[in-house]
Amino acid sequence: MSVTSKRQNGAQTGPGVRRPRSGGKERRLLRPGTLPYVLILPALVFELLIHIVPMIFGVVISLFQLNQFYIRNWINAPFAGLDNFKIGLNTQGPIGSDLAHSFLITCAYTLLVVTCSWLFGVTAALLVNAEFRGRGWFRTLFLIPYALPIYVAILAWQFMLQQKNGAVNTLLVQNLHVLDHSPFWLLGGNAFWSMVVTSLWRTWPFAFLILLAALQNIPAELYDAASVDGASKLRQFRSITLPLIRPVSVVVILVMFLWTFNDFNTPYVLFGQAPPPTADLLSLHIYVNSFVDLNFGLGAAMSTLLLVFLLLVSIVYIRLLHVGGEGNA
């Protein structure tokens, strides 16, 4: 045997070299392709425990006559079938008529908040997207309502809308002399508009933030070419800006719609458990029926109806506007 072959054999069988296992392959802890599923497993488990299981449990409760008489012995609550749904959908009865009224109030509230939030957001995004000195400060200033905790922001508006010592009445009556008396902003018909303004103040910065990111992805060469062709600013907005931010806009509108239609914090913090009729949103209406009147079966049926409505609206919206399709990529 030559010296070279001995050295090779010595290098392969030396004490500092790890010998290959039987079969020439090392054992792996995970099979190829299973690592992504292992990584998302905790998120799936928490999603199941936090959202899916309570939602299924709520649908099950809606089928039983679970009220204050059966809270201690809720397992023996009588089966009601679809009776709770019939009561909620019967607009001729007191419960159904109140639910229909709350639904209409919620629709008007959502329409105003979402529409104005998008308009304010796109306007502010267009303003700070242009080059000028100090625009970074304006961007930060516009995001303050969105950065504040929800309860802090709503409580601030509640104090400002007080009838005697509120900042709104002090400004309008004593400083600007726009009004000759101090109105009640948290009672009567004004309660609806106070709720809209409070929610609008919190929501529009979200639209501003997302739409500003969409505007920054539009190439400046398109506007330069349009200016050379003689297009006005309005024509550039209609022909360039709106079509290119449309994919982002439809998603932003859908998200704000779901947030606003399910809004519970704004009416609850502003008005408590007894809101005025003009501010009786669905989420708070369901809460009162469930946890104040202790009619959990009826409240669960109302929640299920709300879930079905939002699912249908979202599916129709996505189908009609092709949200997430290749054309919007």
Coordinates of C-alpha atoms in Angstrom, one line a residue:
M1 CA 0.0 0.0 0.0
S2 CA 1.3 3.4 -0.9
V3 CA 2.0 6.3 1.4
T4 CA -0.8 8.3 -0.2
S5 CA -3.4 5.7 0.4
K6 CA -2.4 5.3 4.0
R7 CA -2.7 9.0 4.6
Q8 CA -6.2 8.9 3.1
N9 CA -7.3 6.0 5.2
G10 CA -5.8 7.7 8.3
A11 CA -7.7 10.9 7.5
Q12 CA -11.0 9.0 7.2
T13 CA -10.5 6.9 10.4
G14 CA -8.8 9.4 12.6
P15 CA -10.1 10.1 16.1
G16 CA -11.1 13.6 15.3
V17 CA -13.4 12.7 12.3
R18 CA -17.1 11.9 12.8
R19 CA -17.9 8.6 11.0
P20 CA -21.1 8.6 8.9
R21 CA -24.0 6.7 10.2
S22 CA -25.4 3.5 8.7
G23 CA -26.9 4.1 5.3
G24 CA -24.7 7.2 4.7
K25 CA -27.6 9.6 5.8
E26 CA -28.1 11.6 8.9
R27 CA -31.4 11.4 10.8
R28 CA -33.6 14.5 10.5
L29 CA -36.0 15.7 13.2
L30 CA -38.5 17.0 10.7
R31 CA -39.5 15.8 7.3
P32 CA -38.8 18.2 4.4
G33 CA -41.6 20.7 4.0
T34 CA -43.0 20.4 7.5
L35 CA -41.2 23.3 9.1
P36 CA -43.6 26.0 7.9
Y37 CA -46.6 24.1 9.3
V38 CA -44.8 23.7 12.6
L39 CA -44.2 27.4 12.8
I40 CA -47.8 28.4 12.1
L41 CA -49.2 25.7 14.5
P42 CA -49.2 28.0 17.6
A43 CA -51.0 30.8 15.7
L44 CA -53.6 28.2 14.5
V45 CA -54.2 26.9 18.0
F46 CA -54.7 30.4 19.4
E47 CA -57.0 31.4 16.6
L48 CA -59.0 28.2 17.2
L49 CA -59.3 28.9 21.0
I50 CA -59.9 32.7 20.8
H51 CA -62.1 33.0 17.7
I52 CA -63.4 29.8 16.3
V53 CA -64.5 28.0 19.5
P54 CA -66.3 31.0 21.0
M55 CA -68.0 31.7 17.7
I56 CA -69.3 28.1 17.5
F57 CA -70.3 28.2 21.2
G58 CA -72.2 31.4 20.5
V59 CA -74.1 29.8 17.6
V60 CA -75.0 26.9 19.9
I61 CA -76.3 29.2 22.6
S62 CA -78.5 31.0 20.1
L63 CA -80.5 27.8 19.8
F64 CA -81.4 27.6 23.5
Q65 CA -83.6 29.7 25.7
L66 CA -80.8 30.7 28.0
N67 CA -81.9 33.7 30.1
Q68 CA -81.6 34.9 33.7
F69 CA -83.8 31.9 34.9
Y70 CA -81.3 29.3 33.7
I71 CA -77.9 31.0 34.3
R72 CA -77.0 28.9 37.3
N73 CA -78.3 25.7 35.6
W74 CA -77.4 26.7 32.0
I75 CA -76.9 23.1 30.9
N76 CA -80.7 22.4 31.4
A77 CA -81.8 25.5 29.4
P78 CA -84.7 24.5 27.1
F79 CA -84.0 24.1 23.4
A80 CA -85.5 26.9 21.5
G81 CA -84.5 26.0 17.9
L82 CA -84.9 29.1 15.6
D83 CA -87.3 30.9 18.0
N84 CA -84.7 33.4 19.0
F85 CA -84.0 34.2 15.4
K86 CA -87.7 34.6 14.6
I87 CA -88.1 37.0 17.5
G88 CA -85.1 39.1 16.3
L89 CA -86.4 39.2 12.7
N90 CA -90.0 39.9 13.6
T91 CA -90.1 43.7 13.0
Q92 CA -93.7 43.8 14.2
G93 CA -92.7 42.9 17.7
P94 CA -91.0 45.1 20.2
I95 CA -87.6 43.3 20.2
G96 CA -87.5 42.9 16.4
S97 CA -88.5 46.6 15.8
D98 CA -85.8 47.8 18.2
L99 CA -83.3 45.5 16.5
A100 CA -84.3 46.9 13.1
H101 CA -84.0 50.5 14.4
S102 CA -80.5 49.7 15.7
F103 CA -79.6 48.1 12.4
L104 CA -80.6 51.2 10.4
I105 CA -78.7 53.5 12.9
T106 CA -75.6 51.3 12.5
C107 CA -75.9 51.4 8.6
A108 CA -76.1 55.3 8.6
Y109 CA -73.3 55.5 11.1
T110 CA -71.1 53.2 9.1
L111 CA -71.8 54.9 5.8
L112 CA -70.9 58.4 7.2
V113 CA -67.8 57.3 9.0
V114 CA -66.3 55.1 6.3
T115 CA -67.1 57.6 3.5
C116 CA -65.7 60.7 5.3
S117 CA -62.7 58.7 6.6
W118 CA -61.7 57.8 3.0
L119 CA -62.2 61.3 1.8
F120 CA -60.2 62.8 4.6
G121 CA -57.6 60.2 4.3
V122 CA -57.0 60.6 0.6
T123 CA -57.1 64.4 0.9
A124 CA -54.5 64.4 3.6
A125 CA -52.4 61.8 1.8
L126 CA -52.3 64.0 -1.3
L127 CA -51.3 67.1 0.7
V128 CA -48.4 65.5 2.5
N129 CA -47.3 63.5 -0.5
A130 CA -46.1 66.7 -2.2
E131 CA -42.6 68.1 -1.4
F132 CA -42.7 71.0 1.1
R133 CA -40.8 71.9 4.2
G134 CA -42.0 70.3 7.4
R135 CA -44.2 67.7 5.9
G136 CA -42.8 65.1 8.3
W137 CA -44.3 67.0 11.2
F138 CA -47.7 67.0 9.5
R139 CA -47.5 63.3 8.9
T140 CA -46.8 62.7 12.5
L141 CA -49.6 65.1 13.6
F142 CA -52.2 63.3 11.4
L143 CA -51.3 60.0 13.0
I144 CA -51.8 61.1 16.6
P145 CA -55.5 60.1 16.7
Y146 CA -54.7 56.6 15.4
A147 CA -51.8 56.2 17.8
L148 CA -53.8 57.1 20.9
P149 CA -55.4 54.2 22.9
I150 CA -59.1 53.9 21.9
Y151 CA -60.5 54.5 25.4
V152 CA -58.3 57.5 26.0
A153 CA -59.4 59.1 22.7
I154 CA -63.1 58.5 23.3
L155 CA -62.9 59.7 26.9
A156 CA -61.2 62.9 25.7
W157 CA -64.1 63.5 23.4
Q158 CA -66.6 62.7 26.1
F159 CA -65.1 65.4 28.3
M160 CA -65.0 67.9 25.4
L161 CA -68.7 67.3 24.6
Q162 CA -70.0 67.9 28.1
Q163 CA -72.8 70.4 28.2
K164 CA -71.6 72.8 30.9
N165 CA -67.8 72.5 31.1
G166 CA -67.0 70.9 27.7
A167 CA -64.4 72.4 25.4
V168 CA -66.7 72.3 22.4
N169 CA -69.4 74.4 24.0
T170 CA -66.8 76.8 25.5
L171 CA -65.4 77.3 22.0
L172 CA -68.7 77.7 20.2
V173 CA -70.6 79.7 22.7
Q174 CA -68.1 81.8 24.7
N175 CA -65.2 82.2 22.4
L176 CA -66.5 82.2 18.8
H177 CA -70.2 83.1 19.7
V178 CA -71.5 80.8 17.0
L179 CA -74.2 79.6 19.3
D180 CA -76.2 81.5 21.9
H181 CA -76.7 78.5 24.2
S182 CA -74.9 75.4 25.2
P183 CA -76.5 72.3 23.6
F184 CA -76.5 68.8 24.9
W185 CA -74.2 66.9 22.6
L186 CA -74.6 63.5 24.3
L187 CA -78.4 63.5 24.4
G188 CA -81.1 63.4 21.8
G189 CA -80.4 63.8 18.1
N190 CA -77.0 65.3 18.7
A191 CA -75.8 62.1 20.2
F192 CA -75.6 60.4 16.8
W193 CA -73.5 63.2 15.3
S194 CA -71.2 63.3 18.4
M195 CA -70.7 59.5 17.9
V196 CA -69.9 60.0 14.2
V197 CA -67.4 62.8 14.8
T198 CA -65.6 60.8 17.6
S199 CA -65.3 57.7 15.4
L200 CA -64.3 59.7 12.3
W201 CA -61.5 61.4 14.3
R202 CA -60.1 58.0 15.3
T203 CA -60.6 56.2 11.9
W204 CA -59.5 58.5 9.2
P205 CA -55.7 58.4 10.1
F206 CA -55.8 54.7 9.2
A207 CA -57.0 55.5 5.7
F208 CA -54.5 58.3 5.5
L209 CA -51.6 56.0 6.4
I210 CA -52.5 53.2 3.9
L211 CA -53.4 55.6 1.1
L212 CA -50.2 57.6 1.6
A213 CA -48.2 54.4 1.1
A214 CA -50.2 53.7 -2.1
L215 CA -49.5 57.2 -3.4
Q216 CA -45.8 56.8 -2.8
N217 CA -45.7 53.8 -5.1
I218 CA -47.0 55.7 -8.1
P219 CA -44.1 56.7 -10.4
A220 CA -43.6 60.4 -10.7
E221 CA -43.0 60.0 -14.4
L222 CA -46.7 59.4 -15.0
Y223 CA -47.5 62.8 -13.6
D224 CA -44.7 64.5 -15.6
A225 CA -45.9 62.9 -18.8
A226 CA -49.5 64.0 -18.1
S227 CA -48.3 67.6 -17.4
V228 CA -46.5 67.7 -20.7
D229 CA -49.7 66.5 -22.4
G230 CA -51.6 69.4 -20.8
A231 CA -53.6 67.4 -18.2
S232 CA -54.8 69.4 -15.2
K233 CA -54.4 68.4 -11.6
L234 CA -58.0 67.2 -11.5
R235 CA -57.6 65.2 -14.7
Q236 CA -54.4 63.6 -13.3
F237 CA -56.2 62.7 -10.1
R238 CA -59.1 61.1 -12.0
S239 CA -57.0 59.3 -14.7
I240 CA -53.8 58.4 -12.7
T241 CA -54.2 58.6 -9.0
L242 CA -57.6 57.0 -8.5
P243 CA -57.1 54.0 -10.8
L244 CA -53.7 53.2 -9.3
I245 CA -54.8 53.5 -5.6
R246 CA -58.1 51.6 -6.3
P247 CA -56.8 48.2 -5.2
V248 CA -55.7 49.6 -1.9
S249 CA -58.8 51.7 -1.5
V250 CA -61.2 48.8 -1.8
V251 CA -59.3 46.9 0.9
V252 CA -59.2 49.9 3.2
I253 CA -62.9 50.5 2.7
L254 CA -63.7 46.9 3.5
V255 CA -61.6 46.9 6.7
M256 CA -63.0 50.2 7.9
F257 CA -66.5 48.9 7.2
L258 CA -66.0 45.9 9.4
W259 CA -64.4 47.9 12.1
T260 CA -67.1 50.6 12.1
F261 CA -70.1 48.3 11.8
N262 CA -68.8 46.3 14.8
D263 CA -67.9 49.4 16.8
F264 CA -68.6 48.9 20.5
N265 CA -66.1 51.2 22.2
T266 CA -67.4 54.5 20.9
P267 CA -71.1 54.2 22.0
Y268 CA -70.2 52.4 25.2
V269 CA -67.7 54.9 26.5
L270 CA -69.7 57.9 25.3
F271 CA -73.1 56.8 26.6
G272 CA -72.6 53.8 28.9
Q273 CA -75.2 51.0 29.0
A274 CA -78.2 53.2 28.2
P275 CA -77.4 55.0 24.9
P276 CA -80.0 57.4 23.4
P277 CA -82.1 55.9 20.7
T278 CA -80.2 57.8 18.0
A279 CA -76.9 56.2 19.1
D280 CA -78.1 52.6 19.7
L281 CA -75.6 50.7 17.6
L282 CA -75.9 47.0 17.0
S283 CA -72.9 46.0 19.0
L284 CA -74.1 47.9 22.1
H285 CA -77.7 46.7 21.5
I286 CA -76.6 43.1 21.6
Y287 CA -74.5 43.7 24.7
V288 CA -77.5 45.2 26.5
N289 CA -79.7 42.2 25.6
S290 CA -77.0 39.7 26.6
F291 CA -75.3 41.1 29.7
V292 CA -77.8 43.7 31.1
D293 CA -81.1 42.0 30.4
L294 CA -79.4 38.6 30.8
N295 CA -81.0 37.1 27.7
F296 CA -78.0 35.3 26.4
G297 CA -79.9 33.1 23.9
L298 CA -81.5 36.1 22.2
G299 CA -78.3 38.1 22.3
A300 CA -76.4 35.1 20.7
A301 CA -79.0 34.9 18.0
M302 CA -78.6 38.7 17.3
S303 CA -74.8 38.2 17.1
T304 CA -75.2 35.3 14.7
L305 CA -77.4 37.4 12.5
L306 CA -74.8 40.1 12.5
L307 CA -72.1 37.6 11.6
V308 CA -74.1 36.3 8.7
F309 CA -74.8 39.8 7.4
L310 CA -71.2 40.9 7.6
L311 CA -70.1 37.7 5.8
L312 CA -72.6 38.2 3.0
V313 CA -71.7 41.9 2.6
S314 CA -67.9 41.0 2.6
I315 CA -68.4 38.2 0.1
V316 CA -70.5 40.3 -2.3
Y317 CA -68.0 43.2 -2.0
I318 CA -65.0 41.0 -2.7
R319 CA -66.8 39.3 -5.7
L320 CA -67.9 42.6 -7.3
L321 CA -64.6 44.4 -6.8
H322 CA -62.3 41.4 -7.2
V323 CA -60.4 42.3 -4.0
G324 CA -57.1 40.5 -3.9
G325 CA -57.3 39.3 -7.5
E326 CA -54.6 39.4 -10.1
G327 CA -56.0 42.6 -11.6
N328 CA -55.4 44.4 -8.3
A329 CA -51.9 43.1 -7.6

